[in-house]
Amino acid sequence: MLKRSFRLSIAVLLLIAAAQAWAQESAVKSAMDSIRGRLATSLTRDQLVNLDAATVDKTVTPEERRILATEYWSFDANVPVIVSVMRPAQQKTVPWWLTEAGFTSTGQTVRNENYEYDVWQKNFDAGHIGLGINGFDGHRPPYFVCVGPREKGADLKLSNFFPANQKVWPMRKGATTYHDWTELVITELPESIDGHLLLPTIRGRSREAHLMGAFRETAEPSSGKPDQVVLTWSDDPKTTMTVQWRANASVEDGLVRYREKGAEAWTEAAADRVVLQDLLILNDPRVSRFTAVVRGLKPATAYEYTVGTAVDRTEPAQFTTGPADASPFTFLVLSDTHNKPETGELVEGALKAYPAAAFLTISGDLVGTGQHRNDYEQLFAELAPLARTRPVMPALGNHDTIDGLGNDVYLALFGLPTNGSPSIPAEQTYSFRYGNAQFIVLDSMSTEQTQAPWLEEQLKNSDAKWKFVVFHFPPYSFDEDVYQAMLDSWIPLFDRYNVDMVFTGHVHYYLRTLPMREHKPAPDGKGTVYMISVAVKGRNHEVPKPDYAAAVSTAGIPMYLAITVDAGGVVLRAQDATGKIHDEYTMEKP
């Protein structure tokens, strides 16, 4: 079955990714389930949306309070220790358990490039040590911890961590505190804790006990009727189509009916169902998502289809399968859509300018918060005219896996090829052939080096004339972090196997490089062109044009890319919703 069994229930309520080992069952989870449940049944919508600390305190039982104060983060120490809690100074409300547990503020601070932390400390005897939640306010970032021996020179060892798989390294300048932001390192710390054992975390832990400001509504609630139809490919574009749609949780069955355009008889394909649950969405906490793979189709052929139940069905829509030859085609590229209205405007303009466009790829940051199902529902509403007639083939961005919480919602909503790198979960990377072009989608949120062998295999074994690669973080940009691992492990492969174009985003401006080789403009003009695009209102500031840039725009104009591929060349156009062309480039190949 297309959707793996672990997707049958997605606990968006707690927003902890299994891939990061934060999804381990705990007493904290059970306590928060109970608290949220009581709040949802006892308070009005307005009270939930405007929830305050006093109301929460009245709801939490003494036993839940004990659990939330001691079982959120725990470990054992073999000798007496000093535990230091680095609490963000910007957090207005100090977590209540700190003072109740006997922690005191030292007046000292720890700093990194973005945040300042107050240091709170307490002495513990050898044995089990339990710490509490980050607070009910969902403040980001959460606190982190370091532990040192009370007796100088003692051989300190920590064990029995919860959450499991806790990393431990020295507390010192340059140390990373958040797994999901490795570039953010400690720049200043008190001498008294220098060399202690640092327990890093993920920024998403701030949401585990989030209550105040956490309840929300979706602008696109489901009903008993099928809607939000999205096409993808999870297999060969020439002979298959993957169809996804939504209905409310009371709808348990679904199927696709399809036929070659103009034919009389319909064929049916049964759909898999997953239930997506987010109890923080007040007006639609549980929905059914259906996925069906239609197989045995003819290449370059138009098909009609409808989705739903035997009774409730959508109006017929149409899709066209991929060609079996090198026929010319056009595809569209967006990046950083962030479930914003600009996306709908761009889609409308792109379909008007390129009515025969074959498919859309999005190079990451599809939504603002990747664990919020309602963000994707808003995105699907904006993509609706395109997504029900042409496949959407996305790449993961940092917002889609935000704060180290993983991408379970993304994986549940998109049926994608499972032919990706074996080093990371399926569908986070993948490859597909369309006409005479190979498309390779990478995951710049995961370790680049581990994907490199698969990437090389895909490039080396493809006889496609054109090679395109899609991922989120840009290798070359003038005001962003340098992704050294990417430069070391991916770029040489792009050079070696003559990748034509790379599509990225993230920095919210437009940039097209000159053809590049070995990290500089190719003297013969033959190399890989790197694109940065943005679908939302971007940055509007003047910056020096890098020597590798052929075109730069920081005017803040949302744009899409239209790439037309034929036997002799590729034509790229960057256009806004009105159809105005802001950049145009032609690449030729004999």
mmCIF file of N, CA, C and O in Angstrom, residues 138-175:
data_model
loop_
_atom_site.group_PDB
_atom_site.id
_atom_site.type_symbol
_atom_site.label_atom_id
_atom_site.label_comp_id
_atom_site.label_asym_id
_atom_site.label_seq_id
_atom_site.Cartn_x
_atom_site.Cartn_y
_atom_site.Cartn_z
ATOM 1 N N GLY A 138 4.482 28.127 24.932
ATOM 2 C CA GLY A 138 5.050 27.753 23.639
ATOM 3 C C GLY A 138 6.202 28.619 23.212
ATOM 4 O O GLY A 138 6.492 28.723 22.018
ATOM 5 N N HIS A 139 6.904 29.234 24.154
ATOM 6 C CA HIS A 139 7.987 30.148 23.790
ATOM 7 C C HIS A 139 9.076 29.421 23.018
ATOM 8 O O HIS A 139 9.502 28.323 23.371
ATOM 9 N N ARG A 140 9.537 30.042 21.948
ATOM 10 C CA ARG A 140 10.598 29.507 21.115
ATOM 11 C C ARG A 140 11.766 30.470 21.136
ATOM 12 O O ARG A 140 11.587 31.648 20.890
ATOM 13 N N PRO A 141 12.967 30.025 21.501
ATOM 14 C CA PRO A 141 13.391 28.648 21.675
ATOM 15 C C PRO A 141 13.171 28.146 23.094
ATOM 16 O O PRO A 141 12.943 28.951 24.001
ATOM 17 N N PRO A 142 13.284 26.838 23.326
ATOM 18 C CA PRO A 142 13.157 26.305 24.679
ATOM 19 C C PRO A 142 14.478 26.384 25.436
ATOM 20 O O PRO A 142 15.526 26.708 24.868
ATOM 21 N N TYR A 143 14.412 26.058 26.711
ATOM 22 C CA TYR A 143 15.639 26.012 27.495
ATOM 23 C C TYR A 143 16.494 24.811 27.089
ATOM 24 O O TYR A 143 16.022 23.881 26.446
ATOM 25 N N PHE A 144 17.781 24.862 27.432
ATOM 26 C CA PHE A 144 18.636 23.695 27.307
ATOM 27 C C PHE A 144 19.410 23.531 28.609
ATOM 28 O O PHE A 144 19.289 24.355 29.526
ATOM 29 N N VAL A 145 20.201 22.483 28.711
ATOM 30 C CA VAL A 145 20.726 22.058 30.008
ATOM 31 C C VAL A 145 22.212 21.747 29.907
ATOM 32 O O VAL A 145 22.693 21.279 28.867
ATOM 33 N N CYS A 146 22.938 22.009 30.990
ATOM 34 C CA CYS A 146 24.262 21.416 31.145
ATOM 35 C C CYS A 146 24.410 20.900 32.568
ATOM 36 O O CYS A 146 23.729 21.373 33.492
ATOM 37 N N VAL A 147 25.271 19.916 32.728
ATOM 38 C CA VAL A 147 25.421 19.218 34.002
ATOM 39 C C VAL A 147 26.903 19.097 34.326
ATOM 40 O O VAL A 147 27.705 18.688 33.464
ATOM 41 N N GLY A 148 27.284 19.436 35.570
ATOM 42 C CA GLY A 148 28.670 19.303 35.995
ATOM 43 C C GLY A 148 28.764 18.644 37.349
ATOM 44 O O GLY A 148 27.811 18.687 38.146
ATOM 45 N N PRO A 149 29.897 18.012 37.675
ATOM 46 C CA PRO A 149 30.055 17.369 38.979
ATOM 47 C C PRO A 149 30.204 18.405 40.085
ATOM 48 O O PRO A 149 30.865 19.432 39.911
ATOM 49 N N ARG A 150 29.615 18.139 41.250
ATOM 50 C CA ARG A 150 29.767 19.057 42.376
ATOM 51 C C ARG A 150 31.168 18.971 42.974
ATOM 52 O O ARG A 150 31.690 19.944 43.503
ATOM 53 N N GLU A 151 31.755 17.795 42.852
ATOM 54 C CA GLU A 151 33.111 17.606 43.365
ATOM 55 C C GLU A 151 34.092 17.676 42.198
ATOM 56 O O GLU A 151 34.008 16.882 41.250
ATOM 57 N N LYS A 152 34.999 18.604 42.249
ATOM 58 C CA LYS A 152 35.943 18.801 41.165
ATOM 59 C C LYS A 152 36.736 17.526 40.899
ATOM 60 O O LYS A 152 37.242 16.885 41.825
ATOM 61 N N GLY A 153 36.818 17.154 39.629
ATOM 62 C CA GLY A 153 37.574 15.979 39.238
ATOM 63 C C GLY A 153 36.788 14.687 39.244
ATOM 64 O O GLY A 153 37.318 13.641 38.835
ATOM 65 N N ALA A 154 35.533 14.709 39.696
ATOM 66 C CA ALA A 154 34.727 13.485 39.720
ATOM 67 C C ALA A 154 34.449 13.020 38.293
ATOM 68 O O ALA A 154 34.258 13.830 37.383
ATOM 69 N N ASP A 155 34.396 11.715 38.101
ATOM 70 C CA ASP A 155 34.175 11.127 36.780
ATOM 71 C C ASP A 155 32.664 11.046 36.530
ATOM 72 O O ASP A 155 32.029 10.035 36.822
ATOM 73 N N LEU A 156 32.110 12.112 35.978
ATOM 74 C CA LEU A 156 30.663 12.209 35.783
ATOM 75 C C LEU A 156 30.229 11.408 34.565
ATOM 76 O O LEU A 156 30.804 11.537 33.485
ATOM 77 N N LYS A 157 29.182 10.607 34.742
ATOM 78 C CA LYS A 157 28.566 9.880 33.638
ATOM 79 C C LYS A 157 27.049 10.035 33.743
ATOM 80 O O LYS A 157 26.479 9.887 34.820
ATOM 81 N N LEU A 158 26.411 10.332 32.620
ATOM 82 C CA LEU A 158 24.968 10.485 32.543
ATOM 83 C C LEU A 158 24.385 9.337 31.732
ATOM 84 O O LEU A 158 24.986 8.887 30.753
ATOM 85 N N SER A 159 23.186 8.878 32.115
ATOM 86 C CA SER A 159 22.569 7.727 31.444
ATOM 87 C C SER A 159 21.057 7.787 31.583
ATOM 88 O O SER A 159 20.508 8.691 32.222
ATOM 89 N N ASN A 160 20.385 6.797 30.958
ATOM 90 C CA ASN A 160 18.918 6.640 31.061
ATOM 91 C C ASN A 160 18.168 7.922 30.701
ATOM 92 O O ASN A 160 17.326 8.411 31.447
ATOM 93 N N PHE A 161 18.490 8.443 29.522
ATOM 94 C CA PHE A 161 17.895 9.711 29.103
ATOM 95 C C PHE A 161 16.453 9.538 28.636
ATOM 96 O O PHE A 161 16.091 8.548 28.012
ATOM 97 N N PHE A 162 15.646 10.524 28.932
ATOM 98 C CA PHE A 162 14.363 10.700 28.271
ATOM 99 C C PHE A 162 14.229 12.175 27.896
ATOM 100 O O PHE A 162 14.410 13.035 28.764
ATOM 101 N N PRO A 163 13.940 12.473 26.619
ATOM 102 C CA PRO A 163 13.776 11.576 25.485
ATOM 103 C C PRO A 163 15.051 10.783 25.188
ATOM 104 O O PRO A 163 16.154 11.218 25.525
ATOM 105 N N ALA A 164 14.859 9.655 24.527
ATOM 106 C CA ALA A 164 15.974 8.767 24.241
ATOM 107 C C ALA A 164 16.915 9.385 23.213
ATOM 108 O O ALA A 164 16.609 10.404 22.581
ATOM 109 N N ASN A 165 18.066 8.765 23.049
ATOM 110 C CA ASN A 165 19.066 9.177 22.055
ATOM 111 C C ASN A 165 19.573 10.596 22.287
ATOM 112 O O ASN A 165 19.884 11.313 21.349
ATOM 113 N N GLN A 166 19.649 10.987 23.547
ATOM 114 C CA GLN A 166 20.161 12.310 23.883
ATOM 115 C C GLN A 166 21.644 12.424 23.511
ATOM 116 O O GLN A 166 22.445 11.562 23.834
ATOM 117 N N LYS A 167 22.004 13.493 22.803
ATOM 118 C CA LYS A 167 23.405 13.779 22.522
ATOM 119 C C LYS A 167 24.028 14.493 23.721
ATOM 120 O O LYS A 167 23.352 15.253 24.432
ATOM 121 N N VAL A 168 25.309 14.270 23.946
ATOM 122 C CA VAL A 168 26.030 14.911 25.038
ATOM 123 C C VAL A 168 27.392 15.351 24.517
ATOM 124 O O VAL A 168 28.108 14.552 23.903
ATOM 125 N N TRP A 169 27.735 16.630 24.738
ATOM 126 C CA TRP A 169 29.067 17.098 24.385
ATOM 127 C C TRP A 169 29.476 18.243 25.322
ATOM 128 O O TRP A 169 28.648 18.739 26.098
ATOM 129 N N PRO A 170 30.730 18.664 25.276
ATOM 130 C CA PRO A 170 31.200 19.672 26.233
ATOM 131 C C PRO A 170 30.502 21.017 26.057
ATOM 132 O O PRO A 170 30.244 21.465 24.943
ATOM 133 N N MET A 171 30.225 21.643 27.169
ATOM 134 C CA MET A 171 29.679 22.997 27.205
ATOM 135 C C MET A 171 30.848 23.963 27.038
ATOM 136 O O MET A 171 31.689 24.115 27.932
ATOM 137 N N ARG A 172 30.905 24.601 25.887
ATOM 138 C CA ARG A 172 31.998 25.526 25.614
ATOM 139 C C ARG A 172 31.604 26.448 24.465
ATOM 140 O O ARG A 172 30.585 26.222 23.793
ATOM 141 N N LYS A 173 32.391 27.466 24.216
ATOM 142 C CA LYS A 173 32.156 28.334 23.072
ATOM 143 C C LYS A 173 32.221 27.512 21.793
ATOM 144 O O LYS A 173 33.086 26.653 21.640
ATOM 145 N N GLY A 174 31.297 27.792 20.875
ATOM 146 C CA GLY A 174 31.241 27.057 19.613
ATOM 147 C C GLY A 174 30.362 25.824 19.665
ATOM 148 O O GLY A 174 30.145 25.183 18.629
ATOM 149 N N ALA A 175 29.844 25.472 20.844
ATOM 150 C CA ALA A 175 28.994 24.283 20.958
ATOM 151 C C ALA A 175 27.592 24.575 20.437
ATOM 152 O O ALA A 175 27.042 25.665 20.629
#
